[in-house]
mmCIF file of C-alpha atoms in Angstrom:
data_model
loop_
_atom_site.group_PDB
_atom_site.id
_atom_site.type_symbol
_atom_site.label_atom_id
_atom_site.label_comp_id
_atom_site.label_asym_id
_atom_site.label_seq_id
_atom_site.Cartn_x
_atom_site.Cartn_y
_atom_site.Cartn_z
ATOM 1 C CA ARG A 1 34.593 114.023 38.373
ATOM 2 C CA PRO A 2 31.309 112.532 37.914
ATOM 3 C CA ARG A 3 28.427 113.074 40.176
ATOM 4 C CA GLY A 4 28.086 110.879 43.136
ATOM 5 C CA GLY A 5 31.825 110.285 43.374
ATOM 6 C CA TRP A 6 34.286 107.882 41.712
ATOM 7 C CA LEU A 7 32.833 104.644 42.973
ATOM 8 C CA PRO A 8 29.781 104.418 40.732
ATOM 9 C CA TRP A 9 31.847 105.333 37.759
ATOM 10 C CA MET A 10 34.386 102.598 38.546
ATOM 11 C CA LEU A 11 31.612 100.028 38.866
ATOM 12 C CA CYS A 12 30.312 101.001 35.392
ATOM 13 C CA LEU A 13 33.655 100.580 33.859
ATOM 14 C CA MET A 14 34.151 97.185 35.454
ATOM 15 C CA CYS A 15 30.765 95.854 34.265
ATOM 16 C CA ALA A 16 31.485 97.141 30.653
ATOM 17 C CA ALA A 17 34.880 95.375 30.584
ATOM 18 C CA SER A 18 33.438 92.054 31.894
ATOM 19 C CA THR A 19 30.714 92.089 29.294
ATOM 20 C CA GLY A 20 33.312 92.733 26.531
ATOM 21 C CA VAL A 21 35.448 89.893 27.671
ATOM 22 C CA LEU A 22 32.418 87.434 27.793
ATOM 23 C CA GLY A 23 31.389 88.610 24.322
ATOM 24 C CA TYR A 24 34.916 87.929 22.999
ATOM 25 C CA LEU A 25 34.965 84.522 24.536
ATOM 26 C CA VAL A 26 31.640 83.597 22.931
ATOM 27 C CA TRP A 27 32.686 84.873 19.601
ATOM 28 C CA ALA A 28 35.989 83.150 19.778
ATOM 29 C CA ARG A 29 34.422 79.765 20.538
ATOM 30 C CA GLU A 30 31.786 79.682 17.816
ATOM 31 C CA PRO A 31 34.169 79.408 14.903
ATOM 32 C CA ALA A 32 36.087 76.628 16.704
ATOM 33 C CA ALA A 33 32.863 74.556 17.110
ATOM 34 C CA SER A 34 32.006 75.043 13.478
ATOM 35 C CA SER A 35 35.399 73.927 12.341
ATOM 36 C CA SER A 36 35.155 70.832 14.695
ATOM 37 C CA LEU A 37 31.813 69.790 13.064
ATOM 38 C CA ALA A 38 33.246 70.198 9.703
ATOM 39 C CA ALA A 39 36.124 67.979 10.543
ATOM 40 C CA VAL A 40 33.851 65.174 11.726
ATOM 41 C CA GLU A 41 31.776 65.425 8.576
ATOM 42 C CA ALA A 42 34.907 65.393 6.405
ATOM 43 C CA GLU A 43 36.253 62.216 8.182
ATOM 44 C CA LYS A 44 32.871 60.375 7.743
ATOM 45 C CA PRO A 45 33.069 58.284 4.550
ATOM 46 C CA SER A 46 30.548 58.949 1.813
ATOM 47 C CA ALA A 47 27.691 56.465 1.734
ATOM 48 C CA ALA A 48 28.200 53.989 -1.094
ATOM 49 C CA PRO A 49 25.359 51.987 -2.715
ATOM 50 C CA THR A 50 24.914 48.575 -0.941
ATOM 51 C CA PRO A 51 25.464 45.695 -3.378
ATOM 52 C CA ALA A 52 22.617 43.137 -3.751
ATOM 53 C CA PRO A 53 23.288 40.135 -1.516
ATOM 54 C CA THR A 54 24.170 36.890 -3.372
ATOM 55 C CA ALA A 55 24.575 33.246 -2.335
ATOM 56 C CA SER A 56 28.308 33.311 -2.869
ATOM 57 C CA SER A 57 28.933 36.263 -0.594
ATOM 58 C CA GLY A 58 27.507 34.448 2.357
ATOM 59 C CA ASN A 59 24.619 36.985 2.840
ATOM 60 C CA ILE A 60 20.916 36.228 3.035
ATOM 61 C CA VAL A 61 19.434 36.049 -0.454
ATOM 62 C CA LEU A 62 15.809 35.546 0.548
ATOM 63 C CA ASP A 63 14.038 35.784 3.763
ATOM 64 C CA SER A 64 10.550 34.118 4.000
ATOM 65 C CA LYS A 65 8.244 32.813 6.646
ATOM 66 C CA GLY A 66 6.732 29.393 6.544
ATOM 67 C CA TYR A 67 5.774 26.225 8.487
ATOM 68 C CA ILE A 68 7.851 23.336 9.756
ATOM 69 C CA MET A 69 6.073 20.205 8.846
ATOM 70 C CA PRO A 70 6.769 16.420 8.933
ATOM 71 C CA VAL A 71 7.743 14.868 5.708
ATOM 72 C CA ARG A 72 5.391 11.843 6.136
ATOM 73 C CA GLN A 73 2.108 12.300 7.785
ATOM 74 C CA ILE A 74 -0.072 9.142 7.968
ATOM 75 C CA LEU A 75 -3.800 8.801 8.426
ATOM 76 C CA VAL A 76 -4.148 5.309 10.117
ATOM 77 C CA SER A 77 -7.523 3.820 8.951
ATOM 78 C CA PRO A 78 -9.007 0.335 9.452
ATOM 79 C CA LYS A 79 -9.008 -2.223 6.567
ATOM 80 C CA VAL A 80 -12.192 -4.002 7.993
ATOM 81 C CA ASN A 81 -15.442 -3.035 9.555
ATOM 82 C CA GLY A 82 -16.216 -3.636 13.187
ATOM 83 C CA MET A 83 -16.497 -2.221 16.641
ATOM 84 C CA MET A 84 -13.327 -0.988 18.434
ATOM 85 C CA LEU A 85 -12.938 -3.134 21.611
ATOM 86 C CA LYS A 86 -9.496 -1.883 22.744
ATOM 87 C CA SER A 87 -7.609 1.356 21.943
ATOM 88 C CA TYR A 88 -4.008 2.027 22.745
ATOM 89 C CA ILE A 89 -3.854 5.379 20.927
ATOM 90 C CA LEU A 90 -2.606 8.357 23.021
ATOM 91 C CA GLU A 91 -1.879 11.697 21.619
ATOM 92 C CA GLY A 92 1.853 12.492 21.761
ATOM 93 C CA LYS A 93 2.830 8.852 22.292
ATOM 94 C CA HIS A 94 5.785 7.552 20.343
ATOM 95 C CA VAL A 95 5.169 4.249 18.628
ATOM 96 C CA THR A 96 7.400 1.851 16.620
ATOM 97 C CA LYS A 97 6.297 0.384 13.286
ATOM 98 C CA GLY A 98 4.245 -2.771 14.037
ATOM 99 C CA ASP A 99 3.023 -1.775 17.499
ATOM 100 C CA VAL A 100 -0.686 -2.495 18.252
ATOM 101 C CA LEU A 101 -2.812 0.679 18.057
ATOM 102 C CA ALA A 102 -6.358 -0.855 18.395
ATOM 103 C CA GLU A 103 -8.260 -4.174 18.305
ATOM 104 C CA LEU A 104 -11.655 -4.707 16.604
ATOM 105 C CA GLU A 105 -14.388 -7.263 17.291
ATOM 106 C CA ASP A 106 -13.347 -10.456 15.448
ATOM 107 C CA VAL A 107 -16.341 -12.862 15.946
ATOM 108 C CA ASP A 108 -17.463 -12.858 12.209
ATOM 109 C CA TYR A 109 -14.068 -12.942 10.833
ATOM 110 C CA ARG A 110 -12.885 -15.776 13.078
ATOM 111 C CA ALA A 111 -15.910 -17.814 11.880
ATOM 112 C CA ASP A 112 -15.246 -17.097 8.294
ATOM 113 C CA HIS A 113 -11.683 -18.243 8.707
ATOM 114 C CA GLN A 114 -12.857 -21.478 10.189
ATOM 115 C CA ARG A 115 -15.279 -22.054 7.499
ATOM 116 C CA ALA A 116 -12.699 -21.364 4.836
ATOM 117 C CA THR A 117 -10.340 -23.830 6.562
ATOM 118 C CA ALA A 118 -12.934 -26.560 6.510
ATOM 119 C CA ALA A 119 -13.878 -25.932 2.906
ATOM 120 C CA LEU A 120 -10.173 -26.231 1.915
ATOM 121 C CA GLU A 121 -9.958 -29.590 3.709
ATOM 122 C CA LEU A 122 -13.118 -30.906 1.910
ATOM 123 C CA ALA A 123 -11.711 -29.897 -1.423
ATOM 124 C CA ARG A 124 -8.365 -31.612 -0.766
ATOM 125 C CA HIS A 125 -10.189 -34.880 0.096
ATOM 126 C CA ARG A 126 -12.220 -34.733 -2.967
ATOM 127 C CA LEU A 127 -9.141 -34.313 -5.125
ATOM 128 C CA SER A 128 -7.527 -37.174 -3.383
ATOM 129 C CA GLU A 129 -10.497 -39.410 -3.899
ATOM 130 C CA ILE A 130 -10.473 -38.598 -7.722
ATOM 131 C CA GLU A 131 -6.788 -39.169 -7.953
ATOM 132 C CA THR A 132 -6.973 -42.549 -6.136
ATOM 133 C CA SER A 133 -10.301 -44.116 -7.168
ATOM 134 C CA ARG A 134 -10.592 -43.133 -10.734
ATOM 135 C CA PRO A 135 -7.482 -45.082 -11.879
ATOM 136 C CA GLN A 136 -9.069 -48.208 -10.476
ATOM 137 C CA GLU A 137 -12.251 -47.638 -12.395
ATOM 138 C CA VAL A 138 -10.455 -46.982 -15.606
ATOM 139 C CA GLY A 139 -8.416 -50.214 -14.968
ATOM 140 C CA ALA A 140 -11.515 -52.132 -14.528
ATOM 141 C CA ALA A 141 -12.949 -50.679 -17.707
ATOM 142 C CA ALA A 142 -9.663 -51.501 -19.559
ATOM 143 C CA ALA A 143 -9.677 -55.113 -18.300
ATOM 144 C CA GLU A 144 -13.253 -55.532 -19.586
ATOM 145 C CA LEU A 145 -12.146 -54.149 -22.983
ATOM 146 C CA HIS A 146 -9.348 -56.659 -23.125
ATOM 147 C CA GLU A 147 -11.925 -59.487 -22.338
ATOM 148 C CA ALA A 148 -14.174 -58.249 -25.022
ATOM 149 C CA ARG A 149 -11.369 -58.157 -27.552
ATOM 150 C CA ALA A 150 -10.433 -61.788 -26.684
ATOM 151 C CA GLN A 151 -14.089 -62.759 -27.165
ATOM 152 C CA LEU A 152 -14.224 -60.905 -30.421
ATOM 153 C CA ALA A 153 -11.349 -62.930 -31.719
ATOM 154 C CA GLN A 154 -13.185 -66.213 -30.776
ATOM 155 C CA THR A 155 -16.410 -65.050 -32.319
ATOM 156 C CA LYS A 156 -14.632 -63.983 -35.504
ATOM 157 C CA SER A 157 -12.968 -67.349 -35.940
ATOM 158 C CA GLU A 158 -16.359 -69.117 -35.304
ATOM 159 C CA TYR A 159 -17.995 -66.823 -37.810
ATOM 160 C CA GLU A 160 -15.416 -67.416 -40.507
ATOM 161 C CA ARG A 161 -15.618 -71.154 -40.030
ATOM 162 C CA CYS A 162 -19.397 -71.100 -40.346
ATOM 163 C CA LYS A 163 -19.135 -68.923 -43.318
ATOM 164 C CA GLU A 164 -16.808 -71.429 -45.082
ATOM 165 C CA LEU A 165 -19.177 -74.284 -44.209
ATOM 166 C CA PHE A 166 -22.133 -72.476 -45.380
ATOM 167 C CA GLN A 167 -20.574 -71.369 -48.684
ATOM 168 C CA GLY A 168 -19.288 -75.061 -49.215
ATOM 169 C CA ARG A 169 -22.875 -76.281 -48.576
ATOM 170 C CA THR A 170 -21.729 -78.502 -45.888
ATOM 171 C CA ALA A 171 -23.608 -79.704 -42.726
ATOM 172 C CA ILE A 172 -24.531 -76.329 -41.459
ATOM 173 C CA SER A 173 -27.908 -74.553 -41.542
ATOM 174 C CA LYS A 174 -28.439 -70.981 -42.480
ATOM 175 C CA GLN A 175 -29.737 -70.292 -38.988
ATOM 176 C CA ASP A 176 -26.460 -71.377 -37.504
ATOM 177 C CA TYR A 177 -24.529 -69.273 -39.984
ATOM 178 C CA GLU A 178 -26.619 -66.200 -39.230
ATOM 179 C CA LEU A 179 -26.398 -66.825 -35.472
ATOM 180 C CA ALA A 180 -22.577 -66.858 -35.642
ATOM 181 C CA GLU A 181 -22.572 -63.743 -37.824
ATOM 182 C CA SER A 182 -24.809 -61.751 -35.433
ATOM 183 C CA LYS A 183 -22.759 -62.870 -32.385
ATOM 184 C CA HIS A 184 -19.518 -61.641 -34.125
ATOM 185 C CA LEU A 185 -21.186 -58.393 -35.073
ATOM 186 C CA ALA A 186 -22.490 -57.804 -31.496
ATOM 187 C CA GLN A 187 -19.090 -58.506 -29.983
ATOM 188 C CA GLU A 188 -17.484 -55.964 -32.425
ATOM 189 C CA GLN A 189 -19.923 -53.373 -31.181
ATOM 190 C CA ARG A 190 -19.233 -54.272 -27.535
ATOM 191 C CA VAL A 191 -15.575 -53.773 -28.117
ATOM 192 C CA LYS A 192 -16.157 -50.373 -29.697
ATOM 193 C CA ARG A 193 -18.450 -49.352 -26.894
ATOM 194 C CA LEU A 194 -15.849 -50.306 -24.256
ATOM 195 C CA GLU A 195 -13.122 -48.550 -26.120
ATOM 196 C CA TYR A 196 -15.193 -45.339 -26.084
ATOM 197 C CA ALA A 197 -16.002 -45.853 -22.375
ATOM 198 C CA VAL A 198 -12.356 -46.305 -21.490
ATOM 199 C CA LYS A 199 -11.289 -43.261 -23.517
ATOM 200 C CA LEU A 200 -14.147 -41.199 -21.919
ATOM 201 C CA MET A 201 -13.174 -42.373 -18.472
ATOM 202 C CA GLU A 202 -9.595 -41.413 -18.920
ATOM 203 C CA GLU A 203 -10.591 -37.904 -20.290
ATOM 204 C CA SER A 204 -13.107 -37.447 -17.585
ATOM 205 C CA ARG A 205 -10.568 -38.375 -14.972
ATOM 206 C CA LEU A 206 -8.087 -35.650 -16.235
ATOM 207 C CA LYS A 207 -10.981 -33.118 -16.299
ATOM 208 C CA ARG A 208 -12.130 -34.055 -12.872
ATOM 209 C CA ILE A 209 -8.558 -33.908 -11.471
ATOM 210 C CA ALA A 210 -8.289 -30.490 -13.018
ATOM 211 C CA ALA A 211 -11.613 -29.383 -11.558
ATOM 212 C CA GLY A 212 -10.687 -30.699 -8.176
ATOM 213 C CA LYS A 213 -7.333 -28.798 -8.317
ATOM 214 C CA ALA A 214 -9.189 -25.646 -9.267
ATOM 215 C CA GLU A 215 -11.567 -26.140 -6.305
ATOM 216 C CA VAL A 216 -8.582 -26.450 -3.979
ATOM 217 C CA SER A 217 -7.093 -23.340 -5.339
ATOM 218 C CA GLN A 218 -10.293 -21.526 -4.862
ATOM 219 C CA SER A 219 -10.545 -22.699 -1.249
ATOM 220 C CA GLU A 220 -6.998 -21.670 -0.612
ATOM 221 C CA ALA A 221 -7.700 -18.194 -1.899
ATOM 222 C CA ASP A 222 -10.790 -17.893 0.300
ATOM 223 C CA LEU A 223 -8.703 -19.033 3.302
ATOM 224 C CA VAL A 224 -6.059 -16.360 2.512
ATOM 225 C CA LYS A 225 -8.785 -13.683 2.255
ATOM 226 C CA ALA A 226 -10.411 -14.832 5.512
ATOM 227 C CA LYS A 227 -7.083 -14.885 7.349
ATOM 228 C CA TRP A 228 -6.295 -11.401 5.990
ATOM 229 C CA ARG A 229 -9.558 -10.065 7.355
ATOM 230 C CA LEU A 230 -9.050 -11.722 10.694
ATOM 231 C CA ASP A 231 -5.484 -10.427 11.023
ATOM 232 C CA ASN A 232 -6.526 -6.883 10.223
ATOM 233 C CA CYS A 233 -8.958 -6.815 13.181
ATOM 234 C CA ILE A 234 -5.602 -5.852 14.955
ATOM 235 C CA ILE A 235 -4.549 -2.458 13.802
ATOM 236 C CA ARG A 236 -0.736 -1.774 13.831
ATOM 237 C CA ALA A 237 1.323 1.371 13.359
ATOM 238 C CA PRO A 238 2.370 1.542 9.766
ATOM 239 C CA ILE A 239 5.532 3.691 10.615
ATOM 240 C CA THR A 240 7.636 4.656 13.525
ATOM 241 C CA GLY A 241 6.623 8.045 14.701
ATOM 242 C CA THR A 242 4.399 10.036 17.066
ATOM 243 C CA ILE A 243 0.596 10.083 17.381
ATOM 244 C CA LEU A 244 -0.597 13.533 16.519
ATOM 245 C CA LYS A 245 -4.309 13.261 16.856
ATOM 246 C CA LYS A 246 -6.828 10.638 18.098
ATOM 247 C CA ASN A 247 -10.067 10.365 16.048
ATOM 248 C CA ALA A 248 -11.876 7.318 17.456
ATOM 249 C CA GLU A 249 -12.756 5.988 20.944
ATOM 250 C CA GLU A 250 -13.479 2.455 22.240
ATOM 251 C CA GLY A 251 -17.037 1.275 21.430
ATOM 252 C CA ASN A 252 -17.087 3.226 18.144
ATOM 253 C CA ILE A 253 -18.210 1.372 14.983
ATOM 254 C CA VAL A 254 -15.443 1.859 12.256
ATOM 255 C CA ASN A 255 -16.125 1.450 8.621
ATOM 256 C CA SER A 256 -13.229 1.035 6.226
ATOM 257 C CA ILE A 257 -15.325 2.707 3.349
ATOM 258 C CA ALA A 258 -16.207 5.683 5.394
ATOM 259 C CA PHE A 259 -12.658 6.227 6.731
ATOM 260 C CA ASN A 260 -11.302 7.839 3.717
ATOM 261 C CA GLY A 261 -9.921 11.328 3.006
ATOM 262 C CA SER A 262 -9.510 13.276 6.295
ATOM 263 C CA PHE A 263 -11.078 10.551 8.450
ATOM 264 C CA SER A 264 -8.976 8.087 10.300
ATOM 265 C CA LEU A 265 -8.502 6.378 13.717
ATOM 266 C CA CYS A 266 -5.594 8.559 14.273
ATOM 267 C CA GLU A 267 -2.953 10.745 12.605
ATOM 268 C CA MET A 268 0.702 10.144 13.164
ATOM 269 C CA ALA A 269 3.988 11.402 11.684
ATOM 270 C CA ASP A 270 7.752 10.889 11.891
ATOM 271 C CA LEU A 271 8.914 14.021 13.721
ATOM 272 C CA SER A 272 12.594 13.069 13.144
ATOM 273 C CA ASP A 273 12.178 13.858 9.433
ATOM 274 C CA LEU A 274 10.838 17.433 8.980
ATOM 275 C CA GLU A 275 10.580 19.895 6.138
ATOM 276 C CA VAL A 276 9.884 23.630 5.813
ATOM 277 C CA GLU A 277 6.945 24.730 3.589
ATOM 278 C CA LEU A 278 7.361 28.328 2.286
ATOM 279 C CA THR A 279 5.474 30.537 -0.012
ATOM 280 C CA ILE A 280 7.969 32.182 -2.576
ATOM 281 C CA GLN A 281 6.717 35.053 -4.752
ATOM 282 C CA GLU A 282 7.202 34.882 -8.439
ATOM 283 C CA ARG A 283 9.686 37.713 -8.380
ATOM 284 C CA ASP A 284 11.915 35.808 -5.944
ATOM 285 C CA ILE A 285 11.884 32.433 -7.805
ATOM 286 C CA SER A 286 15.036 33.395 -9.668
ATOM 287 C CA LYS A 287 16.964 33.559 -6.279
ATOM 288 C CA VAL A 288 16.228 29.857 -5.374
ATOM 289 C CA ARG A 289 17.995 26.973 -6.834
ATOM 290 C CA VAL A 290 18.488 23.268 -6.078
ATOM 291 C CA GLY A 291 21.262 22.568 -3.477
ATOM 292 C CA GLN A 292 21.185 26.012 -2.107
ATOM 293 C CA LYS A 293 22.140 26.383 1.660
ATOM 294 C CA CYS A 294 19.220 27.371 3.957
ATOM 295 C CA ARG A 295 19.018 28.370 7.640
ATOM 296 C CA VAL A 296 15.777 27.838 9.595
ATOM 297 C CA TRP A 297 14.869 29.775 12.753
ATOM 298 C CA ALA A 298 11.958 28.509 14.771
ATOM 299 C CA GLU A 299 10.016 31.147 16.667
#
């Protein structure tokens, strides 16, 4: 019998028994947990190497960042110089090909057009005068030539008759013979002079007609140029698209020579026709080919 009675002794035995049971339970569960983890690891498939993506597999071959840009971006510049009187350019406005974007001052160009029109009319009148009046002059010279030839025949017959009489020593003086001879020679020279004159007039007429036609053509070209300048005082949209940026205001003096390169009245583009601009590294060029499908994400 222990000291202090049986009660303390019984309590000690009960505590020892409970401690042994808890220890057994903990020990019994640890192998079970270990076997469970091993089963999960055994069921997990071993990691295989991921094959490189290809275009035929439907996977992404190349991922690259870039910019979405319009295919056609136009710099609208004036073709003539002048002050901008009216402007219909608004950023973000959609315009159709041929719509009026701006109007320039056209005082000088309208005066040049009127001057060119008057010069063309004058050239046409000159050509008409040459074509109608010169034939009459040539006809008058030809008629005079025919008359001179008729007189030459008469003087020739008189000269031959006087020559026969003078050689036959009939009633004719030497003075009369020489007078008939000189008259005949003078008439021959007159006929030759008239022949040259008629020929020269005919050739001159053809040359003057050609010169008149050339003058008319030159005046027509000047008129076309003047009209082109006058028409270009109204600036129209070259394509159907959207105005991206406005670079000039009403009252500005525009110069067609200075508006080159990056300078313009406005910038516009067709936003219905876009393209993607990418930077591809040299090591990735082999992954890209013509006709390859692409997918674009806009952020």
